Amino acid sequence: MDFKRVLALVKMELLKALRQPAFFFLMLFFPALLTIMFGFIFGDPESGMSMNTMAPGLFVYACIFIIMTVAQAFSEMRDQELLRRLNTTPMTSADFIISEIFSNMVIVILQIIIIYISAIPFGFTPNTNAVGMILAFILIIVFSLSSVGLGLITATISKSSGTALGISFLFILPQMFLGTFIPVTAATEAISMFMPSYYVTQALSAIFNGDLTNPWVLTGFTLISIVSLIVITIGVFLFKKISNK
């Protein structure tokens, strides 16, 4: 892997993405809009809810939503036979895929910053120290890798970018309804245990409450690290295999 080449590709992809109005709305404006909306609805502690309760789920939702953009982008690349054409250039398919992964990591970081800043006026005050914030940041980044992997898997099994959009919601909706900002009931808790987003949300909630020794933190880090490694490995392998046919 050529690191300079990867960085150049990351810069190019980010600049290209920012020039697209639809991307700007979905990836940057929408997280702020969603946070503000939740702030007005749940920002009153007298209602029994607060932004401190909702924020972990919003951070996780931002990571989940990246599945859709990754699936669409890689579906278009596959249809254009881009990886096959890369074989005739000094650039390798590994360089390209890694640059795309890094690009999406940067987007996730931007979304997290936007959500964090947007949530503060509505009472989001994480009761943790610098170590807790670093742990939360690392956990979110690791979890976002699993979303990139699911996006690659979606692109592999989709016949077009339009199909990828629909299939991606099969991964997005269950994790959203059973593991983010929507309260888990006794009836849905058993199903939620199979959702990676559930463990991340629980771990973030514990971290933001200042309880760094809570078992959810270690469980979340361990499980999400394993799941993300497996999913991203499978996603890259399948996408490269089908794209080079």
C-alpha positions as a Markdown table, in Angstrom:
| # | Residue | x | y | z |
|---|---|---|---|---|
| 1 | Met | 0.0 | 0.0 | 0.0 |
| 2 | Asp | 1.3 | 3.4 | -1.0 |
| 3 | Phe | 0.3 | 5.8 | 1.9 |
| 4 | Lys | 0.8 | 9.0 | -0.1 |
| 5 | Arg | -1.3 | 7.7 | -2.9 |
| 6 | Val | -4.0 | 6.7 | -0.4 |
| 7 | Leu | -4.0 | 10.2 | 1.2 |
| 8 | Ala | -4.3 | 11.8 | -2.2 |
| 9 | Leu | -7.3 | 9.6 | -3.1 |
| 10 | Val | -8.9 | 10.4 | 0.3 |
| 11 | Lys | -8.6 | 14.1 | -0.4 |
| 12 | Met | -9.9 | 13.7 | -3.9 |
| 13 | Glu | -12.9 | 11.7 | -2.7 |
| 14 | Leu | -13.8 | 14.1 | 0.1 |
| 15 | Leu | -13.6 | 17.1 | -2.3 |
| 16 | Lys | -15.8 | 15.4 | -4.8 |
| 17 | Ala | -18.3 | 14.4 | -2.2 |
| 18 | Leu | -18.6 | 17.9 | -0.8 |
| 19 | Arg | -19.5 | 19.2 | -4.2 |
| 20 | Gln | -22.6 | 17.1 | -4.3 |
| 21 | Pro | -25.7 | 18.8 | -2.7 |
| 22 | Ala | -27.4 | 15.5 | -1.9 |
| 23 | Phe | -24.3 | 14.3 | -0.1 |
| 24 | Phe | -24.0 | 17.6 | 1.8 |
| 25 | Phe | -27.6 | 17.3 | 3.0 |
| 26 | Leu | -27.6 | 13.7 | 4.0 |
| 27 | Met | -24.2 | 13.4 | 5.6 |
| 28 | Leu | -23.7 | 16.9 | 7.1 |
| 29 | Phe | -26.9 | 18.9 | 7.4 |
| 30 | Phe | -29.2 | 16.0 | 8.2 |
| 31 | Pro | -27.3 | 14.9 | 11.4 |
| 32 | Ala | -27.6 | 18.5 | 12.7 |
| 33 | Leu | -31.2 | 18.7 | 11.8 |
| 34 | Leu | -32.0 | 15.4 | 13.5 |
| 35 | Thr | -30.1 | 16.4 | 16.6 |
| 36 | Ile | -31.9 | 19.8 | 16.8 |
| 37 | Met | -35.3 | 18.1 | 16.3 |
| 38 | Phe | -34.6 | 15.6 | 19.1 |
| 39 | Gly | -33.3 | 18.4 | 21.2 |
| 40 | Phe | -36.7 | 20.3 | 21.0 |
| 41 | Ile | -38.7 | 17.1 | 21.6 |
| 42 | Phe | -36.6 | 15.4 | 24.3 |
| 43 | Gly | -34.6 | 18.3 | 25.7 |
| 44 | Asp | -36.9 | 18.9 | 28.6 |
| 45 | Pro | -35.9 | 16.8 | 31.7 |
| 46 | Glu | -39.4 | 17.0 | 33.0 |
| 47 | Ser | -40.5 | 14.7 | 30.2 |
| 48 | Gly | -38.4 | 12.0 | 31.6 |
| 49 | Met | -35.9 | 12.2 | 28.7 |
| 50 | Ser | -32.9 | 14.4 | 28.0 |
| 51 | Met | -30.2 | 14.9 | 25.4 |
| 52 | Asn | -27.8 | 13.0 | 27.7 |
| 53 | Thr | -30.0 | 10.0 | 27.2 |
| 54 | Met | -30.6 | 10.5 | 23.5 |
| 55 | Ala | -27.1 | 11.6 | 22.4 |
| 56 | Pro | -25.4 | 8.1 | 22.5 |
| 57 | Gly | -28.1 | 6.8 | 20.1 |
| 58 | Leu | -27.6 | 9.7 | 17.8 |
| 59 | Phe | -23.9 | 9.1 | 17.5 |
| 60 | Val | -24.5 | 5.5 | 16.8 |
| 61 | Tyr | -27.2 | 6.3 | 14.2 |
| 62 | Ala | -24.7 | 8.5 | 12.3 |
| 63 | Cys | -22.4 | 5.5 | 12.0 |
| 64 | Ile | -25.2 | 3.2 | 10.9 |
| 65 | Phe | -26.3 | 5.6 | 8.2 |
| 66 | Ile | -23.0 | 5.4 | 6.4 |
| 67 | Ile | -23.9 | 1.9 | 5.3 |
| 68 | Met | -26.2 | 3.4 | 2.6 |
| 69 | Thr | -23.6 | 5.8 | 1.1 |
| 70 | Val | -20.9 | 3.1 | 1.1 |
| 71 | Ala | -23.2 | 0.6 | -0.6 |
| 72 | Gln | -24.2 | 3.1 | -3.3 |
| 73 | Ala | -20.7 | 4.3 | -4.0 |
| 74 | Phe | -19.2 | 0.9 | -4.3 |
| 75 | Ser | -22.1 | -0.4 | -6.4 |
| 76 | Glu | -21.4 | 2.3 | -8.9 |
| 77 | Met | -17.7 | 1.5 | -8.8 |
| 78 | Arg | -18.4 | -2.1 | -9.5 |
| 79 | Asp | -20.8 | -1.3 | -12.3 |
| 80 | Gln | -18.1 | 0.9 | -13.9 |
| 81 | Glu | -15.5 | -2.0 | -13.5 |
| 82 | Leu | -13.2 | 0.5 | -11.8 |
| 83 | Leu | -11.2 | -2.0 | -9.8 |
| 84 | Arg | -10.5 | -4.1 | -12.9 |
| 85 | Arg | -9.3 | -1.0 | -14.8 |
| 86 | Leu | -7.0 | -0.1 | -11.8 |
| 87 | Asn | -5.0 | -3.3 | -12.6 |
| 88 | Thr | -3.6 | -1.4 | -15.7 |
| 89 | Thr | -2.3 | 1.5 | -13.5 |
| 90 | Pro | 0.3 | 1.8 | -10.8 |
| 91 | Met | -2.6 | 2.1 | -8.3 |
| 92 | Thr | -3.7 | -1.1 | -6.6 |
| 93 | Ser | -7.3 | -2.1 | -5.7 |
| 94 | Ala | -6.1 | -2.2 | -2.1 |
| 95 | Asp | -5.0 | 1.5 | -2.3 |
| 96 | Phe | -8.4 | 2.4 | -3.7 |
| 97 | Ile | -10.6 | 0.5 | -1.2 |
| 98 | Ile | -8.5 | 1.7 | 1.8 |
| 99 | Ser | -8.8 | 5.3 | 0.6 |
| 100 | Glu | -12.6 | 4.9 | 0.4 |
| 101 | Ile | -12.7 | 3.4 | 3.9 |
| 102 | Phe | -10.6 | 6.3 | 5.2 |
| 103 | Ser | -12.8 | 8.8 | 3.4 |
| 104 | Asn | -15.9 | 7.4 | 5.1 |
| 105 | Met | -14.1 | 7.5 | 8.5 |
| 106 | Val | -13.5 | 11.2 | 8.0 |
| 107 | Ile | -17.2 | 11.7 | 7.2 |
| 108 | Val | -18.2 | 9.8 | 10.3 |
| 109 | Ile | -15.9 | 12.0 | 12.4 |
| 110 | Leu | -17.4 | 15.2 | 10.9 |
| 111 | Gln | -20.9 | 13.8 | 11.6 |
| 112 | Ile | -20.0 | 13.1 | 15.3 |
| 113 | Ile | -18.6 | 16.6 | 15.7 |
| 114 | Ile | -21.7 | 18.1 | 14.2 |
| 115 | Ile | -24.0 | 16.1 | 16.4 |
| 116 | Tyr | -21.9 | 16.9 | 19.5 |
| 117 | Ile | -22.0 | 20.7 | 18.9 |
| 118 | Ser | -25.7 | 20.6 | 17.9 |
| 119 | Ala | -26.6 | 18.7 | 21.1 |
| 120 | Ile | -24.8 | 21.1 | 23.6 |
| 121 | Pro | -27.5 | 23.9 | 23.4 |
| 122 | Phe | -30.1 | 21.3 | 24.3 |
| 123 | Gly | -28.4 | 20.2 | 27.5 |
| 124 | Phe | -25.9 | 17.5 | 26.4 |
| 125 | Thr | -23.3 | 17.5 | 29.2 |
| 126 | Pro | -21.3 | 14.3 | 29.2 |
| 127 | Asn | -20.2 | 13.6 | 32.8 |
| 128 | Thr | -16.8 | 12.1 | 31.9 |
| 129 | Asn | -13.2 | 13.1 | 31.7 |
| 130 | Ala | -10.7 | 13.3 | 28.7 |
| 131 | Val | -10.1 | 9.5 | 28.9 |
| 132 | Gly | -13.8 | 8.8 | 28.6 |
| 133 | Met | -14.1 | 11.1 | 25.6 |
| 134 | Ile | -11.2 | 9.4 | 23.9 |
| 135 | Leu | -12.7 | 6.0 | 24.6 |
| 136 | Ala | -16.0 | 7.1 | 23.2 |
| 137 | Phe | -14.4 | 8.4 | 20.1 |
| 138 | Ile | -12.4 | 5.2 | 19.5 |
| 139 | Leu | -15.5 | 3.1 | 20.1 |
| 140 | Ile | -17.5 | 5.1 | 17.5 |
| 141 | Ile | -14.7 | 4.8 | 14.9 |
| 142 | Val | -14.3 | 1.1 | 15.4 |
| 143 | Phe | -18.1 | 0.6 | 15.1 |
| 144 | Ser | -18.2 | 2.7 | 11.9 |
| 145 | Leu | -15.8 | 0.1 | 10.3 |
| 146 | Ser | -18.5 | -2.5 | 10.7 |
| 147 | Ser | -20.9 | -0.1 | 8.8 |
| 148 | Val | -18.4 | 0.3 | 6.0 |
| 149 | Gly | -18.1 | -3.5 | 5.9 |
| 150 | Leu | -21.9 | -3.9 | 5.7 |
| 151 | Gly | -21.9 | -1.3 | 2.9 |
| 152 | Leu | -19.4 | -3.4 | 1.0 |
| 153 | Ile | -21.4 | -6.6 | 1.5 |
| 154 | Thr | -24.5 | -4.7 | 0.3 |
| 155 | Ala | -22.7 | -3.5 | -2.8 |
| 156 | Thr | -21.5 | -7.1 | -3.5 |
| 157 | Ile | -25.0 | -8.6 | -3.5 |
| 158 | Ser | -26.8 | -5.6 | -5.2 |
| 159 | Lys | -27.3 | -5.6 | -8.9 |
| 160 | Ser | -27.3 | -1.7 | -9.1 |
| 161 | Ser | -26.8 | 1.3 | -6.9 |
| 162 | Gly | -30.6 | 1.7 | -6.7 |
| 163 | Thr | -30.9 | -1.9 | -5.4 |
| 164 | Ala | -28.1 | -1.2 | -2.9 |
| 165 | Leu | -30.1 | 1.7 | -1.5 |
| 166 | Gly | -33.0 | -0.6 | -0.7 |
| 167 | Ile | -30.9 | -3.5 | 0.6 |
| 168 | Ser | -28.8 | -1.2 | 2.9 |
| 169 | Phe | -32.0 | -0.4 | 4.9 |
| 170 | Leu | -32.2 | -4.0 | 5.8 |
| 171 | Phe | -29.1 | -3.4 | 7.8 |
| 172 | Ile | -29.9 | 0.1 | 8.9 |
| 173 | Leu | -33.5 | -0.2 | 10.2 |
| 174 | Pro | -33.1 | -3.1 | 12.6 |
| 175 | Gln | -30.0 | -1.5 | 14.2 |
| 176 | Met | -31.8 | 1.9 | 14.4 |
| 177 | Phe | -35.0 | 0.6 | 16.0 |
| 178 | Leu | -33.4 | -2.0 | 18.2 |
| 179 | Gly | -30.2 | -0.4 | 19.3 |
| 180 | Thr | -30.0 | 3.4 | 19.1 |
| 181 | Phe | -32.2 | 6.2 | 20.4 |
| 182 | Ile | -35.4 | 4.3 | 20.5 |
| 183 | Pro | -36.0 | 2.7 | 24.0 |
| 184 | Val | -35.7 | -1.1 | 24.1 |
| 185 | Thr | -38.6 | -2.8 | 25.7 |
| 186 | Ala | -38.8 | -6.1 | 27.5 |
| 187 | Ala | -40.2 | -7.6 | 24.3 |
| 188 | Thr | -37.5 | -6.4 | 22.0 |
| 189 | Glu | -34.5 | -6.7 | 24.4 |
| 190 | Ala | -33.8 | -10.3 | 23.3 |
| 191 | Ile | -33.6 | -9.2 | 19.7 |
| 192 | Ser | -31.5 | -6.2 | 20.5 |
| 193 | Met | -28.8 | -8.4 | 21.9 |
| 194 | Phe | -28.0 | -9.4 | 18.4 |
| 195 | Met | -27.6 | -5.8 | 17.2 |
| 196 | Pro | -24.0 | -4.4 | 17.4 |
| 197 | Ser | -25.5 | -0.9 | 17.7 |
| 198 | Tyr | -27.2 | -1.9 | 21.0 |
| 199 | Tyr | -23.8 | -2.6 | 22.6 |
| 200 | Val | -22.2 | 0.6 | 21.4 |
| 201 | Thr | -25.2 | 2.7 | 22.6 |
| 202 | Gln | -25.0 | 1.0 | 26.1 |
| 203 | Ala | -21.2 | 1.5 | 26.3 |
| 204 | Leu | -21.4 | 5.2 | 25.2 |
| 205 | Ser | -24.2 | 5.8 | 27.8 |
| 206 | Ala | -22.0 | 4.3 | 30.5 |
| 207 | Ile | -19.0 | 6.4 | 29.4 |
| 208 | Phe | -20.9 | 9.6 | 29.2 |
| 209 | Asn | -22.3 | 8.9 | 32.7 |
| 210 | Gly | -18.7 | 8.7 | 33.9 |
| 211 | Asp | -18.9 | 5.0 | 34.7 |
| 212 | Leu | -15.8 | 3.8 | 32.8 |
| 213 | Thr | -15.7 | 0.6 | 34.8 |
| 214 | Asn | -19.2 | -0.4 | 33.8 |
| 215 | Pro | -19.2 | -3.9 | 32.2 |
| 216 | Trp | -20.9 | -2.5 | 29.2 |
| 217 | Val | -17.8 | -0.6 | 28.3 |
| 218 | Leu | -15.5 | -3.6 | 28.1 |
| 219 | Thr | -18.2 | -5.7 | 26.5 |
| 220 | Gly | -18.9 | -3.1 | 23.9 |
| 221 | Phe | -15.3 | -2.6 | 23.0 |
| 222 | Thr | -14.6 | -6.3 | 22.8 |
| 223 | Leu | -17.6 | -7.3 | 20.8 |
| 224 | Ile | -17.6 | -4.4 | 18.4 |
| 225 | Ser | -13.9 | -4.8 | 17.7 |
| 226 | Ile | -14.4 | -8.5 | 16.8 |
| 227 | Val | -17.6 | -7.8 | 14.8 |
| 228 | Ser | -16.0 | -4.9 | 12.9 |
| 229 | Leu | -12.9 | -6.9 | 12.0 |
| 230 | Ile | -14.9 | -9.8 | 10.7 |
| 231 | Val | -17.4 | -7.7 | 8.8 |
| 232 | Ile | -14.9 | -5.4 | 7.1 |
| 233 | Thr | -12.7 | -8.3 | 6.2 |
| 234 | Ile | -15.6 | -10.2 | 4.6 |
| 235 | Gly | -16.8 | -7.0 | 2.9 |
| 236 | Val | -13.4 | -6.2 | 1.3 |
| 237 | Phe | -12.9 | -9.8 | 0.3 |
| 238 | Leu | -16.3 | -10.3 | -1.4 |
| 239 | Phe | -16.2 | -6.9 | -3.1 |
| 240 | Lys | -12.7 | -7.4 | -4.5 |
| 241 | Lys | -13.6 | -10.9 | -5.7 |
| 242 | Ile | -16.8 | -9.9 | -7.5 |
| 243 | Ser | -15.3 | -6.7 | -8.9 |
| 244 | Asn | -12.3 | -8.5 | -10.5 |
| 245 | Lys | -14.4 | -11.1 | -12.3 |
